[in-house]
mmCIF file of C-alpha atoms in Angstrom:
data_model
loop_
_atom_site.group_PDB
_atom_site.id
_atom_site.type_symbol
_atom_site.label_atom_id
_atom_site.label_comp_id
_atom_site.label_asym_id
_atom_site.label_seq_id
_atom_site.Cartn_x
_atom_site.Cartn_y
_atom_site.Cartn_z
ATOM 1 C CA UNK A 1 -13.760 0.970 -20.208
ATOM 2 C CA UNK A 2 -12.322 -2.272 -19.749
ATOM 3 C CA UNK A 3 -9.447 -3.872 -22.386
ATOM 4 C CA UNK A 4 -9.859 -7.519 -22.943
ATOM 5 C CA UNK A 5 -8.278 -9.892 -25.503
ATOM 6 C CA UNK A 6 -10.417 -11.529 -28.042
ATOM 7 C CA UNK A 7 -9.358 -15.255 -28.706
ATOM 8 C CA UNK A 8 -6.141 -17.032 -27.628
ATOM 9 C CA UNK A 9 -4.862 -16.215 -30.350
ATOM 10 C CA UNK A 10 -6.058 -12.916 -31.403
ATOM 11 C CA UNK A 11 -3.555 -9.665 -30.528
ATOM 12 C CA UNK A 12 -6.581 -7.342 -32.171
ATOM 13 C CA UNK A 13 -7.890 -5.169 -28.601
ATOM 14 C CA UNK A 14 -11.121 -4.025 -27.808
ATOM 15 C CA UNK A 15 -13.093 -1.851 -25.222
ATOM 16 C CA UNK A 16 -16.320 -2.923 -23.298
ATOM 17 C CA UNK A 17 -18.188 0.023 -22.567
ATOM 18 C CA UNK A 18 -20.780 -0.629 -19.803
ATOM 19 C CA UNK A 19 -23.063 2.654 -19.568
ATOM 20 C CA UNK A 20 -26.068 0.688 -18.531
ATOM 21 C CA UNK A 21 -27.101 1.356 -15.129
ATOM 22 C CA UNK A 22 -25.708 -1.950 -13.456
ATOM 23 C CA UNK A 23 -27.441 -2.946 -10.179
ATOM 24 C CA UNK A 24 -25.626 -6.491 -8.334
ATOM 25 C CA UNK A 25 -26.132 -6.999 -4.906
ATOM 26 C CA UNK A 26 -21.836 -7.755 -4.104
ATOM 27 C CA UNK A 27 -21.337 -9.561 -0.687
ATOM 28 C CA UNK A 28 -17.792 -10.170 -1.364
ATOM 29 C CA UNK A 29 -14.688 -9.388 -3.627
ATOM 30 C CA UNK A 30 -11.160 -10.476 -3.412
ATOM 31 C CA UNK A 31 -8.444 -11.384 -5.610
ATOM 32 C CA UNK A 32 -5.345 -12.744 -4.631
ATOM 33 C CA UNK A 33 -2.468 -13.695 -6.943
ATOM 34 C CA UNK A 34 -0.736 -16.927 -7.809
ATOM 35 C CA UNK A 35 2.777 -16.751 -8.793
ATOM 36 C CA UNK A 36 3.814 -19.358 -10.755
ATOM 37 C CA UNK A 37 6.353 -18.999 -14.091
ATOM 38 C CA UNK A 38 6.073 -21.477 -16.845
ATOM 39 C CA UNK A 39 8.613 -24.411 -16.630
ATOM 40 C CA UNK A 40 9.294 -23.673 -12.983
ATOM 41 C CA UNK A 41 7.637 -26.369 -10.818
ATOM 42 C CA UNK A 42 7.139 -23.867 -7.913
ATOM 43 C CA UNK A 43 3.775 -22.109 -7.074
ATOM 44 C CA UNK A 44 3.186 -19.677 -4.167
ATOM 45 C CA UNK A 45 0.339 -17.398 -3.144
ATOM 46 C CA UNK A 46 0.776 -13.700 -2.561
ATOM 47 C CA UNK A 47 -2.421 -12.910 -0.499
ATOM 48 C CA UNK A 48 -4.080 -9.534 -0.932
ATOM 49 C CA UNK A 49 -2.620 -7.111 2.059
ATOM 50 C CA UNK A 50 -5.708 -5.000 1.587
ATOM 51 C CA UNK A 51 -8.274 -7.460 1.809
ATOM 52 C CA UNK A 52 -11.731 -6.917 0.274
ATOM 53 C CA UNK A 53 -12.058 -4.530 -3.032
ATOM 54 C CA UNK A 54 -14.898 -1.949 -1.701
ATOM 55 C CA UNK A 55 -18.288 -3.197 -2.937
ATOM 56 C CA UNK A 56 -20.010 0.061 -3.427
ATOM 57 C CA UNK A 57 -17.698 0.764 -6.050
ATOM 58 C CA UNK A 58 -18.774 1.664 -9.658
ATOM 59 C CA UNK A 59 -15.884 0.527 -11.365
ATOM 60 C CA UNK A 60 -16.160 -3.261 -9.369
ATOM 61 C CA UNK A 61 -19.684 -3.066 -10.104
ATOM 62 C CA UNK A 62 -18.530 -2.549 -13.734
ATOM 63 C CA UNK A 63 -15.986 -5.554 -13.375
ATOM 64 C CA UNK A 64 -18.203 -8.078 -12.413
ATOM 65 C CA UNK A 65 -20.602 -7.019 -14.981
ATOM 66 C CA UNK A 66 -17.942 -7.568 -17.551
ATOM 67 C CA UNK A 67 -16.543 -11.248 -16.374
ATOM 68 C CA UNK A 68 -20.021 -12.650 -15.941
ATOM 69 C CA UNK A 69 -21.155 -10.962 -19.411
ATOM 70 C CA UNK A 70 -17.850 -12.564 -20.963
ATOM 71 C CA UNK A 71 -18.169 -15.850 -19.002
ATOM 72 C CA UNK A 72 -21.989 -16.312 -20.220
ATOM 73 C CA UNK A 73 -21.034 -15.774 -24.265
ATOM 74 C CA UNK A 74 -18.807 -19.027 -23.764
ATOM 75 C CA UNK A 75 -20.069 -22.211 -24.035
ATOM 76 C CA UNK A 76 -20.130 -23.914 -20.692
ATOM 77 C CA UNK A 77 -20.382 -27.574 -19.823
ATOM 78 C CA UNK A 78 -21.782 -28.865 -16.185
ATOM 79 C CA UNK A 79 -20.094 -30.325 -13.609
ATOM 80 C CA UNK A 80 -20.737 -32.288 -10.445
ATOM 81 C CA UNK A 81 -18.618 -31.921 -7.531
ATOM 82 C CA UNK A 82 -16.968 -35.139 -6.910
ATOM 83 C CA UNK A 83 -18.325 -37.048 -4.283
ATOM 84 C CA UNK A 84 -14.983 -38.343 -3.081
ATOM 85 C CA UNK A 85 -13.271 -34.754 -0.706
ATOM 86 C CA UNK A 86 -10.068 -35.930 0.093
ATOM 87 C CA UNK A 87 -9.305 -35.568 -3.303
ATOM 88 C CA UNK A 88 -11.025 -32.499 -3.734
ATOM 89 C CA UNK A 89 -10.780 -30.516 -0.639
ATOM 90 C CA UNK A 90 -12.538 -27.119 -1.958
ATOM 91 C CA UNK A 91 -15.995 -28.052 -2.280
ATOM 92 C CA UNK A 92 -15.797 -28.554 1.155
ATOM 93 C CA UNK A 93 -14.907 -25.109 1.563
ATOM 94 C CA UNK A 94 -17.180 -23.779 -0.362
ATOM 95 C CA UNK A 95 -20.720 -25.822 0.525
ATOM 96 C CA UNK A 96 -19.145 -25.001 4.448
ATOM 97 C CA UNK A 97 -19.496 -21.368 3.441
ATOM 98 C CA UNK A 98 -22.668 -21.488 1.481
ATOM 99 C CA UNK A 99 -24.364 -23.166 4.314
ATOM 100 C CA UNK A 100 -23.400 -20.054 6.917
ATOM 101 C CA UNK A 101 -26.227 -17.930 7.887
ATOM 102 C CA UNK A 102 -23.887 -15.113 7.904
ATOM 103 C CA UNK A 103 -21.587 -15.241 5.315
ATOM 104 C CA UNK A 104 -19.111 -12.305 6.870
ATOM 105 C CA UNK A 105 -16.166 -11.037 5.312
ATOM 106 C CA UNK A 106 -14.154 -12.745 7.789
ATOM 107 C CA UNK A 107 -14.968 -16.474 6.455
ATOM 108 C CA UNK A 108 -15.176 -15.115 3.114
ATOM 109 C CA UNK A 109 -11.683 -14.352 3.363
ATOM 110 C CA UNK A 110 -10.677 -17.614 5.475
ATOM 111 C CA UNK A 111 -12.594 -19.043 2.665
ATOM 112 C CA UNK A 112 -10.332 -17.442 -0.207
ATOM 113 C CA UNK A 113 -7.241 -18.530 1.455
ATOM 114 C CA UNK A 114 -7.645 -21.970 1.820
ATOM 115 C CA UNK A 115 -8.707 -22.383 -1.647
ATOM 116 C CA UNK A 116 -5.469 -20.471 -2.544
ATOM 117 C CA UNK A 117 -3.734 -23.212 -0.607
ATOM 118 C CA UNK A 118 -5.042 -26.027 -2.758
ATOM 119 C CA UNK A 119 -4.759 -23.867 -6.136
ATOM 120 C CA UNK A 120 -0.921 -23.427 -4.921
ATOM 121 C CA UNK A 121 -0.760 -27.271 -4.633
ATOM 122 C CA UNK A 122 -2.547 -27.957 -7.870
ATOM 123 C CA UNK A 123 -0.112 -26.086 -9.734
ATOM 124 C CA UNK A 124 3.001 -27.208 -8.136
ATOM 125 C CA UNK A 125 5.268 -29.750 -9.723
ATOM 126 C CA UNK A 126 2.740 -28.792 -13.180
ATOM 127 C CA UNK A 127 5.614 -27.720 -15.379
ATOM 128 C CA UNK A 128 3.688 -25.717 -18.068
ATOM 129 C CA UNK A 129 1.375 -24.164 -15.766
ATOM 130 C CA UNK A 130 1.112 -20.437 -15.167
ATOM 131 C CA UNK A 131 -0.060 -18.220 -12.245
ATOM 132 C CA UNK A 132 -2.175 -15.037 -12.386
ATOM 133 C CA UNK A 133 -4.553 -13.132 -10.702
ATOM 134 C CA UNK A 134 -7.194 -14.976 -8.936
ATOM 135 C CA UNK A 135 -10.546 -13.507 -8.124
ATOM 136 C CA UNK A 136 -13.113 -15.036 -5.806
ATOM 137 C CA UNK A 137 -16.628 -13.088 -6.305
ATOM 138 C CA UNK A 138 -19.783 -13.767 -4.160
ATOM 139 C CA UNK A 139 -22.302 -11.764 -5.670
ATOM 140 C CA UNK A 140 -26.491 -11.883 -6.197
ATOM 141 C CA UNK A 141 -26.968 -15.877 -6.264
ATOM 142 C CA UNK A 142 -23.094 -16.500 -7.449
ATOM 143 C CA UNK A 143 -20.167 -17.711 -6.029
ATOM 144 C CA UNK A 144 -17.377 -17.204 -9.354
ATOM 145 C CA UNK A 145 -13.582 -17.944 -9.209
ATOM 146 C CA UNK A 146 -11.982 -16.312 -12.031
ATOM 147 C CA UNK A 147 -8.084 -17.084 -12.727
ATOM 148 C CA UNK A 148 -7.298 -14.099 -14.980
ATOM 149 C CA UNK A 149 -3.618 -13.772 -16.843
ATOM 150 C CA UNK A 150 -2.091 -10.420 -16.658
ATOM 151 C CA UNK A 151 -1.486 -8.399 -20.193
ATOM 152 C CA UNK A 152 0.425 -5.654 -21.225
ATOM 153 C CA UNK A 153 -2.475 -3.718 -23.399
ATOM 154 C CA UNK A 154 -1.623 0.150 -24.684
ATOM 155 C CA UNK A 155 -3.832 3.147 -24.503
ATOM 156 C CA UNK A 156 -4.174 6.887 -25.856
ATOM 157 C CA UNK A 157 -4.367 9.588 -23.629
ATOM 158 C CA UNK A 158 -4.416 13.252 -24.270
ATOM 159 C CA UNK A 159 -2.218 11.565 -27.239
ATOM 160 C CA UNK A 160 0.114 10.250 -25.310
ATOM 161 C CA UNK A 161 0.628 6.319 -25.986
ATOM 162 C CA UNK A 162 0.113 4.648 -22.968
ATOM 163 C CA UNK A 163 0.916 0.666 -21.489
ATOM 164 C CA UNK A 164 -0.902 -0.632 -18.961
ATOM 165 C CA UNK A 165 -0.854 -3.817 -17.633
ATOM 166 C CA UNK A 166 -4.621 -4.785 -17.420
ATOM 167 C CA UNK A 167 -6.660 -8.525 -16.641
ATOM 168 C CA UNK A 168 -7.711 -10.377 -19.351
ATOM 169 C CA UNK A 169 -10.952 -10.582 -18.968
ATOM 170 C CA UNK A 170 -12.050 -12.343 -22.255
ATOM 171 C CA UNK A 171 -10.272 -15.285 -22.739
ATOM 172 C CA UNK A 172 -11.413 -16.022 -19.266
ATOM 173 C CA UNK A 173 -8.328 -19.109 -18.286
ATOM 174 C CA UNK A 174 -10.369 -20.240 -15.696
ATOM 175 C CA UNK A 175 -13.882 -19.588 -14.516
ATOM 176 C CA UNK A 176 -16.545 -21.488 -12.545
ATOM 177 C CA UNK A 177 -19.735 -19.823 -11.392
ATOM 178 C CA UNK A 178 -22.185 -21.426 -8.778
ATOM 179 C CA UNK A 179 -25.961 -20.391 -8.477
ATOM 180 C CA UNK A 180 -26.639 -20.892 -5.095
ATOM 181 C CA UNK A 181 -30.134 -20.859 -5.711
ATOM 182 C CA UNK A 182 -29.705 -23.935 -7.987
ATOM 183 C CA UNK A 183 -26.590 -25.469 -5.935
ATOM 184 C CA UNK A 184 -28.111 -25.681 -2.355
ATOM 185 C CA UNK A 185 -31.594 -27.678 -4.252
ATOM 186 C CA UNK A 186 -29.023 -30.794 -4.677
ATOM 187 C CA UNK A 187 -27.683 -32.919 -2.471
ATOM 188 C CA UNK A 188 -23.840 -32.687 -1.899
ATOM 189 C CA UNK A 189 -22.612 -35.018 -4.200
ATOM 190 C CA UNK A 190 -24.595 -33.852 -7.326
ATOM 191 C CA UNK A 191 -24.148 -30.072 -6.627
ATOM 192 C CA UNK A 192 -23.667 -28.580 -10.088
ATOM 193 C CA UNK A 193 -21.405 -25.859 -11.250
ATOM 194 C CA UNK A 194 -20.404 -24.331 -14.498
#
């Protein structure tokens, strides 16, 4: 069971039980964090000591299952990757790593760090911005970045009141997910995301 927040405004909790059988084909999973406290201009990335989250487990299996379940109930507009990269270094990154043969975990990872890099410079000097977990997710056709805010969520157990600080999964701050088999049809400077 996963807890997730319903609305941005909503405190009322709920659990997503995913019993089906779930079957993705995970090539990659990381999630490093960004830490970065409201009305302070600094940002800084803490990168993930233990590198990749094992892909044959259930529970990631379950996670992914979860964010792109919750990311396709939103309404979603298109985008287009901006033709002009200097000003938007990461879809360099990733059409660099979409065109590799072998996507390893090794450039996966290079991959995730750099983009950390220009998330941490995004978010600098932004005054109201906020950090959180960060998850990059190659999985079947998709390449999703998820920026997830951490919550303090309470559980029963054995009837013993619990808190836990979980991911909010649901309200979903940020989110883009690219098809590859859709993406690498276009040329580079009409590539479409969501």
């Amino acid at each position: 069971m996963i807890f997730v927040k319903i609305g941005n405004k909503t405190k009322k909790l709920i659990a997503i039980n995913l019993k089906e059988d779930i079957f993705l084909n995970i090539h990659h999973v990381i999630a490093h964090e960004l830490d970065k406290k409201i009305d302070d201009k600094n940002a800084k990335k803490i990168i993930n000591p233990k590198g990749e989250f094992d892909k044959n487990s259930s529970i990631l299996q379950r996670f992914i299952a979860s964010t792109d379940k919750s990311y396709k109930r939103r309404p979603k507009a298109l985008g287009n990757f901006d033709p002009n990269t200097n000003a938007y270094p990461l879809q360099i990154l990733l059409n660099n790593y979409l065109s590799l043969e072998n996507k390893d975990s090794k450039s996966f990872i290079e991959l995730t760090e750099k983009a950390m890099d220009y998330l941490v410079n995004a978010a600098t000097n932004i005054i109201k911005a906020t950090g959180g977990i960060v998850v990059f997710m190659h999985y079947d056709d998709s390449f999703m970045i998820l920026l997830l805010s951490k919550k303090t969520v309470f559980n029963i157990n054995n009837f013993v009141l619990e808190d836990l600080e979980a991911m909010d999964i649901e309200s979903l701050r940020v989110c883009r997910r690219l098809t590859f088999l859709r993406e690498l049809t276009y040329e580079k400077e009409t590539r479409i995301f969501t």
